[in-house]
CSV table of C-alpha atoms in Angstrom, one decimal:
chain,number,residue,atom,x,y,z
A,16,MET,CA,-26.7,-8.3,-3.2
A,17,GLU,CA,-26.4,-4.5,-3.3
A,18,CYS,CA,-28.3,-3.0,-0.3
A,19,VAL,CA,-27.7,0.7,-1.2
A,20,GLU,CA,-28.8,2.6,-4.3
A,21,THR,CA,-26.8,5.7,-5.3
A,22,LEU,CA,-29.1,8.6,-6.1
A,23,GLY,CA,-26.4,11.2,-6.8
A,24,SER,CA,-22.7,11.9,-6.3
A,25,ARG,CA,-20.7,15.1,-6.1
A,26,GLN,CA,-16.9,15.6,-5.7
A,27,VAL,CA,-16.2,17.8,-2.7
A,28,TYR,CA,-12.4,17.8,-2.8
A,29,ALA,CA,-9.5,16.7,-5.1
A,30,ASN,CA,-5.7,16.9,-5.2
A,31,ALA,CA,-3.0,15.0,-7.1
A,32,TRP,CA,-3.4,11.9,-4.9
A,33,MET,CA,-7.1,11.5,-4.1
A,34,THR,CA,-10.6,12.8,-4.5
A,35,VAL,CA,-13.4,12.9,-1.9
A,36,ARG,CA,-17.0,12.5,-2.9
A,37,GLU,CA,-20.3,12.6,-1.2
A,38,ASP,CA,-23.0,10.2,-2.4
A,39,ASP,CA,-26.7,10.5,-1.7
A,40,VAL,CA,-28.1,7.0,-1.2
A,41,ARG,CA,-31.2,5.1,-0.5
A,42,ARG,CA,-30.9,2.0,1.7
A,43,ASP,CA,-32.7,-1.3,1.2
A,44,ASP,CA,-35.4,-0.2,3.7
A,45,GLY,CA,-36.1,3.0,1.7
A,46,SER,CA,-34.3,5.4,4.2
A,47,LEU,CA,-32.1,8.1,2.7
A,48,GLY,CA,-28.5,8.8,3.7
A,49,ILE,CA,-25.1,9.9,2.6
A,50,TYR,CA,-21.7,8.2,2.1
A,51,GLY,CA,-18.4,10.1,2.1
A,52,VAL,CA,-15.9,8.2,0.0
A,53,VAL,CA,-12.2,8.7,-0.5
A,54,ASP,CA,-11.3,7.6,-4.0
A,55,LYS,CA,-7.6,6.8,-4.6
A,56,PRO,CA,-6.0,4.9,-7.5
A,57,HIS,CA,-5.0,1.2,-7.2
A,58,PHE,CA,-1.8,0.8,-5.2
A,59,ALA,CA,0.9,-1.8,-5.3
A,60,LEU,CA,2.7,-3.2,-2.2
A,61,VAL,CA,5.9,-5.1,-2.6
A,62,ILE,CA,7.5,-7.6,-0.2
A,63,PRO,CA,11.2,-7.7,-1.1
A,64,LEU,CA,12.5,-11.1,0.1
A,65,ASP,CA,16.1,-12.3,0.1
A,66,GLY,CA,16.3,-15.6,1.8
A,67,ASP,CA,15.4,-14.9,5.5
A,68,ARG,CA,15.4,-11.1,5.0
A,69,VAL,CA,12.8,-8.6,4.1
A,70,HIS,CA,13.5,-5.0,3.0
A,71,LEU,CA,11.4,-2.3,4.6
A,72,VAL,CA,11.2,1.5,4.2
A,73,GLU,CA,10.7,4.0,7.0
A,74,GLN,CA,9.2,7.5,6.5
A,75,PHE,CA,7.3,10.1,8.4
A,76,ARG,CA,3.6,9.6,8.0
A,77,TYR,CA,2.0,13.0,8.3
A,78,PRO,CA,-1.6,11.9,9.2
A,79,VAL,CA,-0.4,10.0,12.3
A,80,GLY,CA,2.5,12.3,13.1
A,81,GLU,CA,5.1,9.6,13.4
A,82,ARG,CA,7.7,7.6,11.4
A,83,ARG,CA,6.6,4.2,10.3
A,84,TRP,CA,8.4,1.1,9.0
A,85,GLU,CA,6.5,-0.6,6.2
A,86,PHE,CA,6.9,-2.5,2.9
A,87,PRO,CA,7.4,-0.4,-0.2
A,88,GLN,CA,4.1,0.7,-1.6
A,89,GLY,CA,2.3,3.4,-3.4
A,90,THR,CA,0.3,4.7,-6.3
A,91,ALA,CA,1.3,6.3,-9.6
A,92,PRO,CA,1.6,10.1,-9.6
A,93,ASN,CA,-1.4,12.4,-10.4
A,94,ARG,CA,-3.9,9.6,-9.8
A,95,ALA,CA,-2.7,7.8,-13.0
A,96,GLU,CA,-3.7,4.1,-13.4
A,97,LEU,CA,-0.8,1.7,-14.2
A,98,ALA,CA,-0.8,-2.1,-14.6
A,99,ALA,CA,-0.3,-3.6,-11.1
A,100,ALA,CA,3.0,-5.3,-12.0
A,101,GLU,CA,4.4,-2.2,-13.6
A,102,LEU,CA,3.4,-0.2,-10.6
A,103,ALA,CA,5.0,-2.7,-8.2
A,104,GLY,CA,8.3,-2.6,-10.0
A,105,ARG,CA,8.2,1.2,-10.1
A,106,GLU,CA,7.5,1.5,-6.3
A,107,LEU,CA,10.3,-1.1,-5.5
A,108,ARG,CA,12.9,0.7,-7.6
A,109,GLU,CA,11.7,4.2,-6.5
A,110,GLU,CA,11.7,3.6,-2.8
A,111,THR,CA,14.5,1.1,-2.3
A,112,GLY,CA,16.7,1.0,-5.5
A,113,LEU,CA,16.0,-2.7,-5.7
A,114,ARG,CA,15.1,-4.4,-9.0
A,115,ALA,CA,13.4,-7.8,-8.9
A,116,GLY,CA,14.3,-10.6,-11.3
A,117,ARG,CA,11.0,-12.2,-10.3
A,118,MET,CA,7.8,-10.6,-9.2
A,119,ASP,CA,4.8,-12.8,-8.1
A,120,LYS,CA,1.4,-11.4,-7.3
A,121,ILE,CA,0.3,-13.0,-4.0
A,122,GLY,CA,-3.0,-11.2,-3.3
A,123,GLU,CA,-5.3,-8.2,-3.2
A,124,LEU,CA,-6.2,-5.8,-0.3
A,125,ASP,CA,-8.9,-3.3,0.3
A,126,VAL,CA,-7.4,-0.4,2.3
A,127,ALA,CA,-10.4,0.8,4.3
A,128,PRO,CA,-13.6,-0.4,2.6
A,129,GLY,CA,-15.8,1.5,5.0
A,130,MET,CA,-14.6,4.8,3.7
A,131,SER,CA,-12.4,4.3,0.7
A,132,SER,CA,-12.6,2.7,-2.8
A,133,GLN,CA,-8.9,2.0,-2.9
A,134,ARG,CA,-7.6,-1.5,-3.5
A,135,GLY,CA,-4.1,-2.8,-3.9
A,136,SER,CA,-2.1,-5.7,-5.3
A,137,VAL,CA,0.5,-7.4,-3.2
A,138,PHE,CA,3.7,-8.7,-4.8
A,139,LEU,CA,6.6,-10.9,-3.7
A,140,ALA,CA,9.8,-9.6,-5.2
A,141,THR,CA,12.8,-12.1,-5.3
A,142,GLU,CA,16.0,-12.4,-7.3
A,143,LEU,CA,16.8,-8.9,-6.2
A,144,VAL,CA,19.6,-6.6,-7.5
A,145,GLU,CA,20.6,-3.4,-5.7
A,146,GLY,CA,20.7,0.0,-7.5
A,147,PRO,CA,20.1,3.6,-6.8
A,148,HIS,CA,16.6,4.6,-5.5
A,149,GLU,CA,14.5,7.1,-7.5
A,150,ARG,CA,12.4,8.7,-4.7
A,151,GLU,CA,9.8,11.4,-5.2
A,152,ASP,CA,10.0,14.7,-3.4
A,153,GLU,CA,7.5,13.5,-0.7
A,154,GLU,CA,9.9,10.5,0.0
A,155,GLN,CA,13.0,12.5,0.7
A,156,ASP,CA,13.0,11.6,4.4
A,157,MET,CA,12.7,7.8,3.6
A,158,ARG,CA,15.1,5.3,5.0
A,159,ASN,CA,15.4,1.7,4.1
A,160,ALA,CA,16.9,-1.4,5.7
A,161,TRP,CA,17.0,-5.2,5.7
A,162,PHE,CA,15.4,-7.2,8.6
A,163,SER,CA,15.2,-10.9,9.3
A,164,ARG,CA,11.7,-12.4,9.3
A,165,ALA,CA,12.0,-12.7,13.1
A,166,GLU,CA,13.0,-9.1,13.5
A,167,PHE,CA,10.1,-8.0,11.3
A,168,GLU,CA,7.6,-10.0,13.4
A,169,ALA,CA,9.1,-8.6,16.6
A,170,MET,CA,8.7,-5.1,15.2
A,171,VAL,CA,5.0,-5.8,14.5
A,172,ALA,CA,4.6,-7.1,18.1
A,173,ARG,CA,6.3,-3.9,19.5
A,174,GLY,CA,4.2,-1.6,17.3
A,175,GLN,CA,7.1,-0.5,15.2
A,176,VAL,CA,5.3,-1.8,12.2
A,177,SER,CA,1.7,-0.8,12.4
A,178,ASP,CA,0.8,-0.2,8.8
A,179,ALA,CA,-2.3,-2.4,8.2
A,180,GLN,CA,-1.4,-3.1,4.6
A,181,SER,CA,2.1,-4.3,5.5
A,182,ILE,CA,0.8,-6.6,8.2
A,183,ALA,CA,-2.0,-8.0,5.9
A,184,ALA,CA,0.6,-8.5,3.2
A,185,TRP,CA,2.7,-10.5,5.6
A,186,ALA,CA,-0.3,-12.8,6.2
A,187,LEU,CA,-0.8,-13.2,2.5
A,188,LEU,CA,2.9,-14.1,2.2
A,189,GLY,CA,2.4,-16.9,4.8
A,190,LEU,CA,-0.6,-18.3,2.9
A,191,TRP,CA,1.2,-18.1,-0.4
A,192,GLU,CA,4.3,-19.9,0.9
A,193,LYS,CA,2.1,-22.7,2.2
A,194,ARG,CA,0.8,-23.2,-1.4
A,195,HIS,CA,4.2,-23.0,-3.2
């Protein structure tokens, strides 16, 4: 049941990756308010898995001012909408150079539903073949490496992997593996 009625909406900012809008709303009790919403296109996150190893990328994340290890993930350029599986293959190839012989969708994630409309699809990539990466200019500082499952979990415990989407995707992988 929807508890908020949108009375009006205006875009207050836009760039090639996102827009920000401010919505005037009426709550269920009749009181008025505003919501600031970050709109970003659907993203794909890929867990490249080869036996006991996962492939991660590391890059500088400007908003937090630090380098972060995470699973390959992203959106299409210029806020374009691509089919989730197509986007997943593109992100995997672009960031790691890997190509997947098999790509299984294992779940969906909401990035930050209290402030953003962005959702993402999580894929498990297997039957991997290595090739050259095809990184965008913003990804030029990116590094990538293989880690065992135990190393990945230790990195999460030490805070070396703190990307919420990567950690949530890991949980989805565990649930998916129990069913398959």
